Amino acid sequence: MELHDIWFVLIAVLWIGYFFLEGFDFGIGVLTKLLARDRTEKRVLINTIGPVWDGNEVWLLTAGGATFAAFPEWYATLFSGFYLPLLLILLCLIVRGVAFEYRAKRPEEKWQRNWEQAIFWTSLIPAVLWGVAFANITRGVEIDAHKEYVGSFWDLLNPYAILGGLVTLTLFTFHGAVFASLKTVGDIRMRARKLALGLGLVTAVLALGFLLWTQADNGDGKSLVAMAVAVVALVGAIVAIRMGREGWSFALSGITIAAAVAMLFLTLFPNVMPSSLNEEWSLTVTNASSSPYTLKIMTWCAAIATPVVLLYQSWTYWVFRKRIGTQHIADAAH
């Protein structure tokens, strides 16, 4: 296996890690409106991800940086062609981070309510747009002979991509509801379980349609195995949450995300961005990659730094592993 193939796999792993971790972050943000009944319960939900949400976003920065260094042509075409949706995602992530930090800085109800609205919308919009973006990458977009995207923003809003956006939205929200049931106590935990069950059924219908569509268009034997794992894991997550086994359900919903993203990358390889105009104009792991020397240096750096980052993030989750509830929220705190 060549170094550019290895880095394609590593970038896939980084996106899997990002969607696994940031997926329940987005889900919690959406649930602040769907699940929480009052401001105290919203604070409970926000506090479940308070110690970890910023660390989870590091995976996105690493995935983007790795793409820029390992596949500069892919990075250039992707970020220029998908400029508007990616800019909107970036703005949402900025506002979302500010909302988490500034929401409790002042006690006025209007101030806190506005930031809570911001948390909801800046969680929902990226959850949809990431699905739209990856669906288009997998399906193929209008790339010309000069490796430039020549389509428009509206070309990205095709039925397949919109379905992909709905799948990521429902899957992340389901993932977040399971996480909420795993991290809370009391009435909010029971309602999170009930909501997760309903969300899981909706997600299963949408995800099955999207994965079958993907398999029919570009799939092979390997992607079929990944699809089967995703479907079985999602069904298992729904069954587990119905039985009250939140830990198992969370692990299985995470496997669902990992297998689904792996399926997309399997259908993509050896392309990194297929051209819908001419197959010969597609960006591949070969024609879009950096020099072997660059990839070799990157590999050594990743081998040294990655275990340290993983150990630190695992330690963070271990420290903040306990459940919380409304009884842990001080009435006078702001």
PDB file of N, CA and C in Angstrom, residues 94-150:
ATOM      1  N   ILE A  94     -18.423  28.827  14.759  1.00  0.00           N
ATOM      2  CA  ILE A  94     -17.917  29.981  15.519  1.00  0.00           C
ATOM      3  C   ILE A  94     -18.993  30.506  16.464  1.00  0.00           C
ATOM      4  N   VAL A  95     -20.200  30.736  15.927  1.00  0.00           N
ATOM      5  CA  VAL A  95     -21.287  31.263  16.750  1.00  0.00           C
ATOM      6  C   VAL A  95     -21.656  30.269  17.847  1.00  0.00           C
ATOM      7  N   ARG A  96     -21.633  28.999  17.512  1.00  0.00           N
ATOM      8  CA  ARG A  96     -21.978  27.960  18.491  1.00  0.00           C
ATOM      9  C   ARG A  96     -21.007  27.960  19.667  1.00  0.00           C
ATOM     10  N   GLY A  97     -19.713  28.073  19.370  1.00  0.00           N
ATOM     11  CA  GLY A  97     -18.726  28.133  20.443  1.00  0.00           C
ATOM     12  C   GLY A  97     -18.900  29.364  21.316  1.00  0.00           C
ATOM     13  N   VAL A  98     -19.187  30.501  20.686  1.00  0.00           N
ATOM     14  CA  VAL A  98     -19.437  31.725  21.447  1.00  0.00           C
ATOM     15  C   VAL A  98     -20.686  31.567  22.313  1.00  0.00           C
ATOM     16  N   ALA A  99     -21.717  30.923  21.754  1.00  0.00           N
ATOM     17  CA  ALA A  99     -22.969  30.745  22.494  1.00  0.00           C
ATOM     18  C   ALA A  99     -22.762  29.907  23.745  1.00  0.00           C
ATOM     19  N   PHE A 100     -21.969  28.843  23.644  1.00  0.00           N
ATOM     20  CA  PHE A 100     -21.692  28.018  24.821  1.00  0.00           C
ATOM     21  C   PHE A 100     -21.010  28.842  25.918  1.00  0.00           C
ATOM     22  N   GLU A 101     -20.083  29.702  25.510  1.00  0.00           N
ATOM     23  CA  GLU A 101     -19.295  30.447  26.481  1.00  0.00           C
ATOM     24  C   GLU A 101     -20.036  31.664  27.038  1.00  0.00           C
ATOM     25  N   TYR A 102     -20.855  32.315  26.212  1.00  0.00           N
ATOM     26  CA  TYR A 102     -21.457  33.588  26.606  1.00  0.00           C
ATOM     27  C   TYR A 102     -22.875  33.460  27.161  1.00  0.00           C
ATOM     28  N   ARG A 103     -23.509  32.319  26.967  1.00  0.00           N
ATOM     29  CA  ARG A 103     -24.904  32.169  27.377  1.00  0.00           C
ATOM     30  C   ARG A 103     -25.121  32.517  28.846  1.00  0.00           C
ATOM     31  N   ALA A 104     -24.241  32.088  29.713  1.00  0.00           N
ATOM     32  CA  ALA A 104     -24.425  32.276  31.155  1.00  0.00           C
ATOM     33  C   ALA A 104     -23.676  33.475  31.714  1.00  0.00           C
ATOM     34  N   LYS A 105     -23.172  34.341  30.833  1.00  0.00           N
ATOM     35  CA  LYS A 105     -22.411  35.495  31.308  1.00  0.00           C
ATOM     36  C   LYS A 105     -23.302  36.582  31.912  1.00  0.00           C
ATOM     37  N   ARG A 106     -24.583  36.583  31.520  1.00  0.00           N
ATOM     38  CA  ARG A 106     -25.514  37.577  32.063  1.00  0.00           C
ATOM     39  C   ARG A 106     -26.805  36.872  32.474  1.00  0.00           C
ATOM     40  N   PRO A 107     -27.500  37.361  33.503  1.00  0.00           N
ATOM     41  CA  PRO A 107     -28.677  36.663  34.031  1.00  0.00           C
ATOM     42  C   PRO A 107     -29.982  36.974  33.297  1.00  0.00           C
ATOM     43  N   GLU A 108     -30.000  37.976  32.398  1.00  0.00           N
ATOM     44  CA  GLU A 108     -31.256  38.361  31.756  1.00  0.00           C
ATOM     45  C   GLU A 108     -31.827  37.215  30.914  1.00  0.00           C
ATOM     46  N   GLU A 109     -33.134  37.024  31.015  1.00  0.00           N
ATOM     47  CA  GLU A 109     -33.786  35.930  30.302  1.00  0.00           C
ATOM     48  C   GLU A 109     -33.634  36.082  28.789  1.00  0.00           C
ATOM     49  N   LYS A 110     -33.798  37.284  28.265  1.00  0.00           N
ATOM     50  CA  LYS A 110     -33.696  37.504  26.818  1.00  0.00           C
ATOM     51  C   LYS A 110     -32.307  37.159  26.317  1.00  0.00           C
ATOM     52  N   TRP A 111     -31.276  37.563  27.068  1.00  0.00           N
ATOM     53  CA  TRP A 111     -29.893  37.262  26.701  1.00  0.00           C
ATOM     54  C   TRP A 111     -29.683  35.751  26.590  1.00  0.00           C
ATOM     55  N   GLN A 112     -30.100  35.010  27.598  1.00  0.00           N
ATOM     56  CA  GLN A 112     -29.893  33.570  27.596  1.00  0.00           C
ATOM     57  C   GLN A 112     -30.746  32.879  26.530  1.00  0.00           C
ATOM     58  N   ARG A 113     -31.982  33.361  26.358  1.00  0.00           N
ATOM     59  CA  ARG A 113     -32.854  32.750  25.352  1.00  0.00           C
ATOM     60  C   ARG A 113     -32.289  32.912  23.938  1.00  0.00           C
ATOM     61  N   ASN A 114     -31.714  34.065  23.632  1.00  0.00           N
ATOM     62  CA  ASN A 114     -31.136  34.303  22.305  1.00  0.00           C
ATOM     63  C   ASN A 114     -29.941  33.381  22.043  1.00  0.00           C
ATOM     64  N   TRP A 115     -29.093  33.204  23.064  1.00  0.00           N
ATOM     65  CA  TRP A 115     -27.957  32.307  22.880  1.00  0.00           C
ATOM     66  C   TRP A 115     -28.405  30.854  22.781  1.00  0.00           C
ATOM     67  N   GLU A 116     -29.475  30.497  23.471  1.00  0.00           N
ATOM     68  CA  GLU A 116     -30.011  29.130  23.350  1.00  0.00           C
ATOM     69  C   GLU A 116     -30.561  28.881  21.947  1.00  0.00           C
ATOM     70  N   GLN A 117     -31.208  29.897  21.373  1.00  0.00           N
ATOM     71  CA  GLN A 117     -31.654  29.784  19.985  1.00  0.00           C
ATOM     72  C   GLN A 117     -30.457  29.581  19.056  1.00  0.00           C
ATOM     73  N   ALA A 118     -29.382  30.309  19.339  1.00  0.00           N
ATOM     74  CA  ALA A 118     -28.179  30.182  18.520  1.00  0.00           C
ATOM     75  C   ALA A 118     -27.593  28.776  18.610  1.00  0.00           C
ATOM     76  N   ILE A 119     -27.575  28.209  19.819  1.00  0.00           N
ATOM     77  CA  ILE A 119     -27.057  26.844  19.986  1.00  0.00           C
ATOM     78  C   ILE A 119     -27.880  25.859  19.164  1.00  0.00           C
ATOM     79  N   PHE A 120     -29.196  26.011  19.182  1.00  0.00           N
ATOM     80  CA  PHE A 120     -30.061  25.098  18.430  1.00  0.00           C
ATOM     81  C   PHE A 120     -29.785  25.182  16.932  1.00  0.00           C
ATOM     82  N   TRP A 121     -29.835  26.384  16.371  1.00  0.00           N
ATOM     83  CA  TRP A 121     -29.705  26.535  14.921  1.00  0.00           C
ATOM     84  C   TRP A 121     -28.293  26.245  14.438  1.00  0.00           C
ATOM     85  N   THR A 122     -27.277  26.591  15.228  1.00  0.00           N
ATOM     86  CA  THR A 122     -25.902  26.330  14.797  1.00  0.00           C
ATOM     87  C   THR A 122     -25.493  24.879  15.043  1.00  0.00           C
ATOM     88  N   SER A 123     -26.355  24.100  15.650  1.00  0.00           N
ATOM     89  CA  SER A 123     -26.160  22.649  15.725  1.00  0.00           C
ATOM     90  C   SER A 123     -26.923  21.963  14.597  1.00  0.00           C
ATOM     91  N   LEU A 124     -28.126  22.431  14.319  1.00  0.00           N
ATOM     92  CA  LEU A 124     -28.966  21.815  13.292  1.00  0.00           C
ATOM     93  C   LEU A 124     -28.405  22.044  11.891  1.00  0.00           C
ATOM     94  N   ILE A 125     -27.995  23.267  11.580  1.00  0.00           N
ATOM     95  CA  ILE A 125     -27.553  23.584  10.214  1.00  0.00           C
ATOM     96  C   ILE A 125     -26.309  22.788   9.803  1.00  0.00           C
ATOM     97  N   PRO A 126     -25.228  22.747  10.622  1.00  0.00           N
ATOM     98  CA  PRO A 126     -24.084  21.921  10.221  1.00  0.00           C
ATOM     99  C   PRO A 126     -24.420  20.434  10.131  1.00  0.00           C
ATOM    100  N   ALA A 127     -25.314  19.954  11.012  1.00  0.00           N
ATOM    101  CA  ALA A 127     -25.692  18.541  10.961  1.00  0.00           C
ATOM    102  C   ALA A 127     -26.293  18.184   9.613  1.00  0.00           C
ATOM    103  N   VAL A 128     -27.028  19.107   9.016  1.00  0.00           N
ATOM    104  CA  VAL A 128     -27.602  18.882   7.685  1.00  0.00           C
ATOM    105  C   VAL A 128     -26.543  19.058   6.600  1.00  0.00           C
ATOM    106  N   LEU A 129     -25.776  20.138   6.694  1.00  0.00           N
ATOM    107  CA  LEU A 129     -24.853  20.480   5.615  1.00  0.00           C
ATOM    108  C   LEU A 129     -23.706  19.484   5.472  1.00  0.00           C
ATOM    109  N   TRP A 130     -23.269  18.870   6.577  1.00  0.00           N
ATOM    110  CA  TRP A 130     -22.223  17.853   6.444  1.00  0.00           C
ATOM    111  C   TRP A 130     -22.725  16.669   5.626  1.00  0.00           C
ATOM    112  N   GLY A 131     -23.976  16.286   5.819  1.00  0.00           N
ATOM    113  CA  GLY A 131     -24.535  15.205   5.021  1.00  0.00           C
ATOM    114  C   GLY A 131     -24.651  15.580   3.559  1.00  0.00           C
ATOM    115  N   VAL A 132     -25.076  16.812   3.297  1.00  0.00           N
ATOM    116  CA  VAL A 132     -25.174  17.300   1.918  1.00  0.00           C
ATOM    117  C   VAL A 132     -23.800  17.293   1.251  1.00  0.00           C
ATOM    118  N   ALA A 133     -22.789  17.781   1.972  1.00  0.00           N
ATOM    119  CA  ALA A 133     -21.440  17.865   1.405  1.00  0.00           C
ATOM    120  C   ALA A 133     -20.882  16.485   1.079  1.00  0.00           C
ATOM    121  N   PHE A 134     -20.963  15.547   2.024  1.00  0.00           N
ATOM    122  CA  PHE A 134     -20.377  14.231   1.791  1.00  0.00           C
ATOM    123  C   PHE A 134     -21.161  13.422   0.770  1.00  0.00           C
ATOM    124  N   ALA A 135     -22.455  13.649   0.698  1.00  0.00           N
ATOM    125  CA  ALA A 135     -23.237  12.979  -0.337  1.00  0.00           C
ATOM    126  C   ALA A 135     -22.787  13.442  -1.718  1.00  0.00           C
ATOM    127  N   ASN A 136     -22.534  14.730  -1.879  1.00  0.00           N
ATOM    128  CA  ASN A 136     -22.071  15.245  -3.167  1.00  0.00           C
ATOM    129  C   ASN A 136     -20.674  14.756  -3.505  1.00  0.00           C
ATOM    130  N   ILE A 137     -19.795  14.689  -2.498  1.00  0.00           N
ATOM    131  CA  ILE A 137     -18.448  14.177  -2.739  1.00  0.00           C
ATOM    132  C   ILE A 137     -18.514  12.735  -3.228  1.00  0.00           C
ATOM    133  N   THR A 138     -19.376  11.942  -2.622  1.00  0.00           N
ATOM    134  CA  THR A 138     -19.497  10.532  -2.994  1.00  0.00           C
ATOM    135  C   THR A 138     -20.130  10.373  -4.374  1.00  0.00           C
ATOM    136  N   ARG A 139     -21.164  11.125  -4.640  1.00  0.00           N
ATOM    137  CA  ARG A 139     -21.905  11.021  -5.899  1.00  0.00           C
ATOM    138  C   ARG A 139     -21.109  11.546  -7.084  1.00  0.00           C
ATOM    139  N   GLY A 140     -20.303  12.578  -6.830  1.00  0.00           N
ATOM    140  CA  GLY A 140     -19.564  13.219  -7.903  1.00  0.00           C
ATOM    141  C   GLY A 140     -20.149  14.580  -8.226  1.00  0.00           C
ATOM    142  N   VAL A 141     -19.277  15.536  -8.538  1.00  0.00           N
ATOM    143  CA  VAL A 141     -19.700  16.896  -8.855  1.00  0.00           C
ATOM    144  C   VAL A 141     -19.055  17.328 -10.166  1.00  0.00           C
ATOM    145  N   GLU A 142     -19.445  18.490 -10.631  1.00  0.00           N
ATOM    146  CA  GLU A 142     -18.991  18.984 -11.940  1.00  0.00           C
ATOM    147  C   GLU A 142     -17.572  19.549 -11.837  1.00  0.00           C
ATOM    148  N   ILE A 143     -16.583  18.688 -12.107  1.00  0.00           N
ATOM    149  CA  ILE A 143     -15.180  19.079 -12.104  1.00  0.00           C
ATOM    150  C   ILE A 143     -14.666  19.011 -13.540  1.00  0.00           C
ATOM    151  N   ASP A 144     -13.982  20.073 -13.979  1.00  0.00           N
ATOM    152  CA  ASP A 144     -13.522  20.108 -15.365  1.00  0.00           C
ATOM    153  C   ASP A 144     -12.103  19.551 -15.481  1.00  0.00           C
ATOM    154  N   ALA A 145     -11.532  19.687 -16.657  1.00  0.00           N
ATOM    155  CA  ALA A 145     -10.207  19.124 -16.918  1.00  0.00           C
ATOM    156  C   ALA A 145      -9.109  19.826 -16.136  1.00  0.00           C
ATOM    157  N   HIS A 146      -9.388  21.019 -15.627  1.00  0.00           N
ATOM    158  CA  HIS A 146      -8.399  21.771 -14.843  1.00  0.00           C
ATOM    159  C   HIS A 146      -8.563  21.540 -13.337  1.00  0.00           C
ATOM    160  N   LYS A 147      -9.323  20.521 -12.977  1.00  0.00           N
ATOM    161  CA  LYS A 147      -9.562  20.151 -11.574  1.00  0.00           C
ATOM    162  C   LYS A 147     -10.312  21.240 -10.805  1.00  0.00           C
ATOM    163  N   GLU A 148     -11.158  21.981 -11.499  1.00  0.00           N
ATOM    164  CA  GLU A 148     -11.924  23.048 -10.877  1.00  0.00           C
ATOM    165  C   GLU A 148     -13.408  22.717 -10.912  1.00  0.00           C
ATOM    166  N   TYR A 149     -14.104  23.048  -9.819  1.00  0.00           N
ATOM    167  CA  TYR A 149     -15.551  22.858  -9.748  1.00  0.00           C
ATOM    168  C   TYR A 149     -16.229  23.937 -10.593  1.00  0.00           C
ATOM    169  N   VAL A 150     -17.066  23.533 -11.542  1.00  0.00           N
ATOM    170  CA  VAL A 150     -17.707  24.484 -12.452  1.00  0.00           C
ATOM    171  C   VAL A 150     -19.220  24.519 -12.265  1.00  0.00           C
TER     172      VAL A 150
END
